[in-house]
Amino acid sequence: MKRRTLFSIIVITLTAGFFTLFYGMHSTWTDTRSAQAVQAATDQVNDLFKDQSHQLPSDQLNKQAIAAAETKLQQARQKANDADHAAALASAQADVDAAKHMLIVKDAVTQNSTKLDELKTLSDESQQALTELAKQKPTFVQTYQERVAQLSDQEAAVAKIASLFSDTDFKTPKPNLSSAQVQAALAAVEKLDNKQFADQVMPLISTAQDATSSDD
């Protein structure tokens, strides 16, 4: 009877030990998978920026890179199993959201559109993006705020040019244009100090100038 009791105790002890070992190994394996997933996601987010503090966007920042980072974050959330991992992923998500705003600004300031509606949209969206980034990414805001402000000046220049023409394609100058009107448009373009934009619109101003000469 004693042997049977002792045997039962041994079996129970071994079984408990086995389950403890199995649970410990499973827990360790789960923790490792979670940590690896979080690391992969944060590495992907790091690639969106050119500096360790994530204040400036990578030169290669684009929608595809942002989408890839969001996919990694989603995968990591499904495997994250502790508060530290959740906090790291929340911080990474905030950086991804910031990268989206940065991309809006980066794309906007490289445009040289001559369409008023398009310029207004670019200006409004980039100003809103800077507002969203003001607290989180002050270095980016400081770097780009002047270039964003130039979008408004660009919009004003195009409005001056548009006032010289009867059509939205800038093909037909208005009758009875004055040299002062043309000079005002020219001054608005020169204020920008944007050679690429100037090269694009100077032929339009020349067309209007020729019209004033013909009228004279």
PDB file of C-alpha atoms in Angstrom:
ATOM      1  CA  MET A   1       0.000   0.000   0.000  1.00  0.00           C
ATOM      2  CA  LYS A   2       2.835   2.336   0.902  1.00  0.00           C
ATOM      3  CA  ARG A   3       4.595   1.485  -2.371  1.00  0.00           C
ATOM      4  CA  ARG A   4       1.450   2.285  -4.357  1.00  0.00           C
ATOM      5  CA  THR A   5       1.048   5.599  -2.524  1.00  0.00           C
ATOM      6  CA  LEU A   6       4.709   6.448  -3.077  1.00  0.00           C
ATOM      7  CA  PHE A   7       4.403   5.538  -6.736  1.00  0.00           C
ATOM      8  CA  SER A   8       1.340   7.772  -7.082  1.00  0.00           C
ATOM      9  CA  ILE A   9       3.198  10.656  -5.460  1.00  0.00           C
ATOM     10  CA  ILE A  10       6.125  10.175  -7.842  1.00  0.00           C
ATOM     11  CA  VAL A  11       3.813  10.082 -10.865  1.00  0.00           C
ATOM     12  CA  ILE A  12       1.983  13.210  -9.744  1.00  0.00           C
ATOM     13  CA  THR A  13       5.261  15.012  -9.061  1.00  0.00           C
ATOM     14  CA  LEU A  14       6.713  14.049 -12.438  1.00  0.00           C
ATOM     15  CA  THR A  15       3.515  15.046 -14.215  1.00  0.00           C
ATOM     16  CA  ALA A  16       3.441  18.401 -12.462  1.00  0.00           C
ATOM     17  CA  GLY A  17       7.100  18.917 -13.288  1.00  0.00           C
ATOM     18  CA  PHE A  18       6.490  18.077 -16.918  1.00  0.00           C
ATOM     19  CA  PHE A  19       3.639  20.536 -17.210  1.00  0.00           C
ATOM     20  CA  THR A  20       5.654  23.208 -15.409  1.00  0.00           C
ATOM     21  CA  LEU A  21       8.564  22.661 -17.794  1.00  0.00           C
ATOM     22  CA  PHE A  22       6.262  22.624 -20.818  1.00  0.00           C
ATOM     23  CA  TYR A  23       4.502  25.800 -19.735  1.00  0.00           C
ATOM     24  CA  GLY A  24       7.823  27.498 -19.061  1.00  0.00           C
ATOM     25  CA  MET A  25       9.191  26.521 -22.470  1.00  0.00           C
ATOM     26  CA  HIS A  26       5.979  27.605 -24.194  1.00  0.00           C
ATOM     27  CA  SER A  27       5.980  30.913 -22.338  1.00  0.00           C
ATOM     28  CA  THR A  28       9.618  31.533 -23.270  1.00  0.00           C
ATOM     29  CA  TRP A  29       8.914  30.653 -26.899  1.00  0.00           C
ATOM     30  CA  THR A  30       5.910  32.990 -26.947  1.00  0.00           C
ATOM     31  CA  ASP A  31       7.931  35.808 -25.377  1.00  0.00           C
ATOM     32  CA  THR A  32      10.679  35.307 -27.954  1.00  0.00           C
ATOM     33  CA  ARG A  33       8.227  35.406 -30.849  1.00  0.00           C
ATOM     34  CA  SER A  34       6.636  38.539 -29.435  1.00  0.00           C
ATOM     35  CA  ALA A  35       9.988  40.270 -28.967  1.00  0.00           C
ATOM     36  CA  GLN A  36      11.110  39.327 -32.467  1.00  0.00           C
ATOM     37  CA  ALA A  37       7.888  40.642 -34.003  1.00  0.00           C
ATOM     38  CA  VAL A  38       8.148  43.922 -32.109  1.00  0.00           C
ATOM     39  CA  GLN A  39      11.793  44.312 -33.125  1.00  0.00           C
ATOM     40  CA  ALA A  40      10.958  43.653 -36.783  1.00  0.00           C
ATOM     41  CA  ALA A  41       8.185  46.249 -36.660  1.00  0.00           C
ATOM     42  CA  THR A  42      10.296  48.918 -34.987  1.00  0.00           C
ATOM     43  CA  ASP A  43      13.139  48.280 -37.431  1.00  0.00           C
ATOM     44  CA  GLN A  44      10.699  48.832 -40.294  1.00  0.00           C
ATOM     45  CA  VAL A  45       9.532  52.084 -38.707  1.00  0.00           C
ATOM     46  CA  ASN A  46      13.138  53.200 -38.196  1.00  0.00           C
ATOM     47  CA  ASP A  47      13.633  52.954 -41.954  1.00  0.00           C
ATOM     48  CA  LEU A  48      11.082  55.728 -42.457  1.00  0.00           C
ATOM     49  CA  PHE A  49      13.464  58.234 -40.892  1.00  0.00           C
ATOM     50  CA  LYS A  50      17.011  59.401 -41.469  1.00  0.00           C
ATOM     51  CA  ASP A  51      17.863  60.091 -37.809  1.00  0.00           C
ATOM     52  CA  GLN A  52      17.612  58.110 -34.580  1.00  0.00           C
ATOM     53  CA  SER A  53      15.268  60.644 -33.001  1.00  0.00           C
ATOM     54  CA  HIS A  54      12.838  60.252 -35.928  1.00  0.00           C
ATOM     55  CA  GLN A  55      12.663  64.003 -36.495  1.00  0.00           C
ATOM     56  CA  LEU A  56      13.434  63.965 -40.220  1.00  0.00           C
ATOM     57  CA  PRO A  57      12.055  61.644 -42.907  1.00  0.00           C
ATOM     58  CA  SER A  58      14.144  59.292 -44.983  1.00  0.00           C
ATOM     59  CA  ASP A  59      14.975  60.510 -48.478  1.00  0.00           C
ATOM     60  CA  GLN A  60      13.251  57.342 -49.710  1.00  0.00           C
ATOM     61  CA  LEU A  61      10.040  57.915 -47.734  1.00  0.00           C
ATOM     62  CA  ASN A  62       7.003  56.938 -49.795  1.00  0.00           C
ATOM     63  CA  LYS A  63       3.545  55.413 -49.415  1.00  0.00           C
ATOM     64  CA  GLN A  64       4.851  51.894 -49.994  1.00  0.00           C
ATOM     65  CA  ALA A  65       7.372  52.180 -47.148  1.00  0.00           C
ATOM     66  CA  ILE A  66       4.691  53.484 -44.800  1.00  0.00           C
ATOM     67  CA  ALA A  67       2.317  50.669 -45.761  1.00  0.00           C
ATOM     68  CA  ALA A  68       5.053  48.083 -45.137  1.00  0.00           C
ATOM     69  CA  ALA A  69       5.682  49.520 -41.666  1.00  0.00           C
ATOM     70  CA  GLU A  70       1.975  49.423 -40.839  1.00  0.00           C
ATOM     71  CA  THR A  71       1.795  45.782 -41.925  1.00  0.00           C
ATOM     72  CA  LYS A  72       4.686  44.884 -39.609  1.00  0.00           C
ATOM     73  CA  LEU A  73       3.018  46.736 -36.747  1.00  0.00           C
ATOM     74  CA  GLN A  74      -0.226  44.860 -37.284  1.00  0.00           C
ATOM     75  CA  GLN A  75       1.615  41.539 -37.276  1.00  0.00           C
ATOM     76  CA  ALA A  76       3.459  42.490 -34.097  1.00  0.00           C
ATOM     77  CA  ARG A  77       0.243  43.479 -32.306  1.00  0.00           C
ATOM     78  CA  GLN A  78      -1.115  39.991 -32.883  1.00  0.00           C
ATOM     79  CA  LYS A  79       1.914  38.513 -31.099  1.00  0.00           C
ATOM     80  CA  ALA A  80       2.611  41.126 -28.438  1.00  0.00           C
ATOM     81  CA  ASN A  81       1.992  39.744 -24.953  1.00  0.00           C
ATOM     82  CA  ASP A  82       3.091  42.327 -22.418  1.00  0.00           C
ATOM     83  CA  ALA A  83       2.733  46.004 -21.568  1.00  0.00           C
ATOM     84  CA  ASP A  84       6.271  46.905 -22.647  1.00  0.00           C
ATOM     85  CA  HIS A  85       5.695  45.519 -26.121  1.00  0.00           C
ATOM     86  CA  ALA A  86       2.346  47.298 -26.360  1.00  0.00           C
ATOM     87  CA  ALA A  87       3.975  50.593 -25.383  1.00  0.00           C
ATOM     88  CA  ALA A  88       6.738  50.145 -27.966  1.00  0.00           C
ATOM     89  CA  LEU A  89       4.181  49.444 -30.671  1.00  0.00           C
ATOM     90  CA  ALA A  90       2.088  52.462 -29.689  1.00  0.00           C
ATOM     91  CA  SER A  91       5.166  54.677 -29.967  1.00  0.00           C
ATOM     92  CA  ALA A  92       6.022  53.152 -33.331  1.00  0.00           C
ATOM     93  CA  GLN A  93       2.467  53.752 -34.577  1.00  0.00           C
ATOM     94  CA  ALA A  94       2.735  57.413 -33.582  1.00  0.00           C
ATOM     95  CA  ASP A  95       5.894  57.655 -35.679  1.00  0.00           C
ATOM     96  CA  VAL A  96       4.152  56.037 -38.647  1.00  0.00           C
ATOM     97  CA  ASP A  97       1.314  58.551 -38.360  1.00  0.00           C
ATOM     98  CA  ALA A  98       3.904  61.331 -38.260  1.00  0.00           C
ATOM     99  CA  ALA A  99       5.609  59.919 -41.345  1.00  0.00           C
ATOM    100  CA  LYS A 100       2.297  60.179 -43.220  1.00  0.00           C
ATOM    101  CA  HIS A 101       2.115  63.893 -42.417  1.00  0.00           C
ATOM    102  CA  MET A 102       5.764  64.333 -43.374  1.00  0.00           C
ATOM    103  CA  LEU A 103       5.133  62.734 -46.744  1.00  0.00           C
ATOM    104  CA  ILE A 104       2.252  65.126 -47.422  1.00  0.00           C
ATOM    105  CA  VAL A 105       4.578  68.059 -46.806  1.00  0.00           C
ATOM    106  CA  LYS A 106       7.498  66.605 -48.751  1.00  0.00           C
ATOM    107  CA  ASP A 107       5.325  65.946 -51.772  1.00  0.00           C
ATOM    108  CA  ALA A 108       3.622  69.340 -51.601  1.00  0.00           C
ATOM    109  CA  VAL A 109       6.775  71.463 -51.554  1.00  0.00           C
ATOM    110  CA  THR A 110       8.143  69.790 -54.678  1.00  0.00           C
ATOM    111  CA  GLN A 111       5.106  70.713 -56.777  1.00  0.00           C
ATOM    112  CA  ASN A 112       5.248  73.542 -59.306  1.00  0.00           C
ATOM    113  CA  SER A 113       1.630  73.518 -60.352  1.00  0.00           C
ATOM    114  CA  THR A 114       0.014  76.438 -62.175  1.00  0.00           C
ATOM    115  CA  LYS A 115      -3.505  75.362 -61.179  1.00  0.00           C
ATOM    116  CA  LEU A 116      -4.994  77.515 -58.446  1.00  0.00           C
ATOM    117  CA  ASP A 117      -7.284  74.846 -56.983  1.00  0.00           C
ATOM    118  CA  GLU A 118      -4.442  72.353 -56.807  1.00  0.00           C
ATOM    119  CA  LEU A 119      -2.082  74.854 -55.182  1.00  0.00           C
ATOM    120  CA  LYS A 120      -4.697  75.788 -52.590  1.00  0.00           C
ATOM    121  CA  THR A 121      -5.201  72.128 -51.717  1.00  0.00           C
ATOM    122  CA  LEU A 122      -1.448  71.528 -51.440  1.00  0.00           C
ATOM    123  CA  SER A 123      -1.010  74.615 -49.276  1.00  0.00           C
ATOM    124  CA  ASP A 124      -3.928  73.797 -46.961  1.00  0.00           C
ATOM    125  CA  GLU A 125      -2.972  70.131 -46.548  1.00  0.00           C
ATOM    126  CA  SER A 126       0.695  70.843 -45.866  1.00  0.00           C
ATOM    127  CA  GLN A 127      -0.149  73.586 -43.350  1.00  0.00           C
ATOM    128  CA  GLN A 128      -2.473  71.161 -41.556  1.00  0.00           C
ATOM    129  CA  ALA A 129       0.246  68.497 -41.574  1.00  0.00           C
ATOM    130  CA  LEU A 130       2.725  70.909 -39.972  1.00  0.00           C
ATOM    131  CA  THR A 131       0.158  71.722 -37.300  1.00  0.00           C
ATOM    132  CA  GLU A 132      -0.254  68.015 -36.527  1.00  0.00           C
ATOM    133  CA  LEU A 133       3.527  67.605 -36.273  1.00  0.00           C
ATOM    134  CA  ALA A 134       4.259  70.715 -34.205  1.00  0.00           C
ATOM    135  CA  LYS A 135       4.655  68.985 -30.823  1.00  0.00           C
ATOM    136  CA  GLN A 136       5.964  65.602 -31.920  1.00  0.00           C
ATOM    137  CA  LYS A 137       8.404  66.600 -34.684  1.00  0.00           C
ATOM    138  CA  PRO A 138       9.534  70.220 -34.098  1.00  0.00           C
ATOM    139  CA  THR A 139      12.753  69.781 -36.078  1.00  0.00           C
ATOM    140  CA  PHE A 140      10.811  68.763 -39.165  1.00  0.00           C
ATOM    141  CA  VAL A 141       8.422  71.691 -38.761  1.00  0.00           C
ATOM    142  CA  GLN A 142      11.300  74.138 -38.419  1.00  0.00           C
ATOM    143  CA  THR A 143      12.984  72.659 -41.495  1.00  0.00           C
ATOM    144  CA  TYR A 144       9.935  72.780 -43.751  1.00  0.00           C
ATOM    145  CA  GLN A 145       7.781  75.669 -42.541  1.00  0.00           C
ATOM    146  CA  GLU A 146       9.388  78.240 -44.842  1.00  0.00           C
ATOM    147  CA  ARG A 147       8.985  75.985 -47.865  1.00  0.00           C
ATOM    148  CA  VAL A 148       5.355  75.377 -46.982  1.00  0.00           C
ATOM    149  CA  ALA A 149       4.819  79.131 -46.650  1.00  0.00           C
ATOM    150  CA  GLN A 150       6.159  79.503 -50.185  1.00  0.00           C
ATOM    151  CA  LEU A 151       3.217  77.436 -51.420  1.00  0.00           C
ATOM    152  CA  SER A 152       0.958  80.334 -50.452  1.00  0.00           C
ATOM    153  CA  ASP A 153       3.258  82.715 -52.319  1.00  0.00           C
ATOM    154  CA  GLN A 154       3.184  80.366 -55.290  1.00  0.00           C
ATOM    155  CA  GLU A 155      -0.604  80.367 -55.157  1.00  0.00           C
ATOM    156  CA  ALA A 156      -0.577  84.184 -55.087  1.00  0.00           C
ATOM    157  CA  ALA A 157       1.776  84.304 -58.084  1.00  0.00           C
ATOM    158  CA  VAL A 158      -0.449  81.994 -60.113  1.00  0.00           C
ATOM    159  CA  ALA A 159      -3.466  84.128 -59.181  1.00  0.00           C
ATOM    160  CA  LYS A 160      -1.638  87.180 -60.556  1.00  0.00           C
ATOM    161  CA  ILE A 161      -0.831  85.308 -63.757  1.00  0.00           C
ATOM    162  CA  ALA A 162      -4.402  84.043 -64.055  1.00  0.00           C
ATOM    163  CA  SER A 163      -5.648  87.625 -63.864  1.00  0.00           C
ATOM    164  CA  LEU A 164      -3.798  88.341 -67.117  1.00  0.00           C
ATOM    165  CA  PHE A 165      -5.727  85.771 -69.132  1.00  0.00           C
ATOM    166  CA  SER A 166      -9.289  85.201 -70.252  1.00  0.00           C
ATOM    167  CA  ASP A 167      -9.015  81.404 -70.100  1.00  0.00           C
ATOM    168  CA  THR A 168      -7.873  78.893 -67.491  1.00  0.00           C
ATOM    169  CA  ASP A 169      -5.278  77.450 -69.873  1.00  0.00           C
ATOM    170  CA  PHE A 170      -3.462  80.789 -70.035  1.00  0.00           C
ATOM    171  CA  LYS A 171      -3.636  80.932 -73.819  1.00  0.00           C
ATOM    172  CA  THR A 172      -5.584  84.132 -74.422  1.00  0.00           C
ATOM    173  CA  PRO A 173      -4.468  87.358 -72.717  1.00  0.00           C
ATOM    174  CA  LYS A 174      -7.214  89.694 -71.582  1.00  0.00           C
ATOM    175  CA  PRO A 175      -7.794  92.748 -73.739  1.00  0.00           C
ATOM    176  CA  ASN A 176      -6.520  96.108 -72.537  1.00  0.00           C
ATOM    177  CA  LEU A 177      -3.886  94.662 -70.223  1.00  0.00           C
ATOM    178  CA  SER A 178      -1.606  97.214 -68.639  1.00  0.00           C
ATOM    179  CA  SER A 179       2.130  96.896 -68.174  1.00  0.00           C
ATOM    180  CA  ALA A 180       1.546  97.412 -64.451  1.00  0.00           C
ATOM    181  CA  GLN A 181      -0.556  94.248 -64.281  1.00  0.00           C
ATOM    182  CA  VAL A 182       2.134  92.247 -66.029  1.00  0.00           C
ATOM    183  CA  GLN A 183       4.835  93.686 -63.776  1.00  0.00           C
ATOM    184  CA  ALA A 184       2.793  92.754 -60.703  1.00  0.00           C
ATOM    185  CA  ALA A 185       2.651  89.144 -61.882  1.00  0.00           C
ATOM    186  CA  LEU A 186       6.373  89.179 -62.634  1.00  0.00           C
ATOM    187  CA  ALA A 187       7.166  90.551 -59.162  1.00  0.00           C
ATOM    188  CA  ALA A 188       5.088  87.798 -57.553  1.00  0.00           C
ATOM    189  CA  VAL A 189       7.083  85.157 -59.443  1.00  0.00           C
ATOM    190  CA  GLU A 190      10.446  86.742 -58.615  1.00  0.00           C
ATOM    191  CA  LYS A 191       9.510  86.872 -54.924  1.00  0.00           C
ATOM    192  CA  LEU A 192       9.444  83.077 -54.847  1.00  0.00           C
ATOM    193  CA  ASP A 193      13.090  82.621 -55.844  1.00  0.00           C
ATOM    194  CA  ASN A 194      12.081  79.300 -57.410  1.00  0.00           C
ATOM    195  CA  LYS A 195      13.897  78.853 -60.714  1.00  0.00           C
ATOM    196  CA  GLN A 196      11.972  75.759 -61.764  1.00  0.00           C
ATOM    197  CA  PHE A 197       8.638  77.472 -61.203  1.00  0.00           C
ATOM    198  CA  ALA A 198       9.880  80.664 -62.873  1.00  0.00           C
ATOM    199  CA  ASP A 199      11.030  78.745 -65.940  1.00  0.00           C
ATOM    200  CA  GLN A 200       7.562  77.228 -66.132  1.00  0.00           C
ATOM    201  CA  VAL A 201       5.554  80.454 -65.917  1.00  0.00           C
ATOM    202  CA  MET A 202       7.794  83.070 -67.540  1.00  0.00           C
ATOM    203  CA  PRO A 203       6.568  82.144 -71.047  1.00  0.00           C
ATOM    204  CA  LEU A 204       3.038  82.919 -69.832  1.00  0.00           C
ATOM    205  CA  ILE A 205       4.090  86.337 -68.592  1.00  0.00           C
ATOM    206  CA  SER A 206       5.906  86.956 -71.868  1.00  0.00           C
ATOM    207  CA  THR A 207       2.710  86.140 -73.756  1.00  0.00           C
ATOM    208  CA  ALA A 208       0.815  88.678 -71.660  1.00  0.00           C
ATOM    209  CA  GLN A 209       3.602  91.227 -72.113  1.00  0.00           C
ATOM    210  CA  ASP A 210       3.453  90.785 -75.881  1.00  0.00           C
ATOM    211  CA  ALA A 211      -0.274  91.463 -75.732  1.00  0.00           C
ATOM    212  CA  THR A 212       0.277  94.781 -73.975  1.00  0.00           C
ATOM    213  CA  SER A 213       2.870  95.722 -76.612  1.00  0.00           C
ATOM    214  CA  SER A 214       0.390  94.917 -79.378  1.00  0.00           C
ATOM    215  CA  ASP A 215      -2.273  97.034 -77.713  1.00  0.00           C
ATOM    216  CA  ASP A 216       0.167  99.911 -77.464  1.00  0.00           C
TER     217      ASP A 216
END
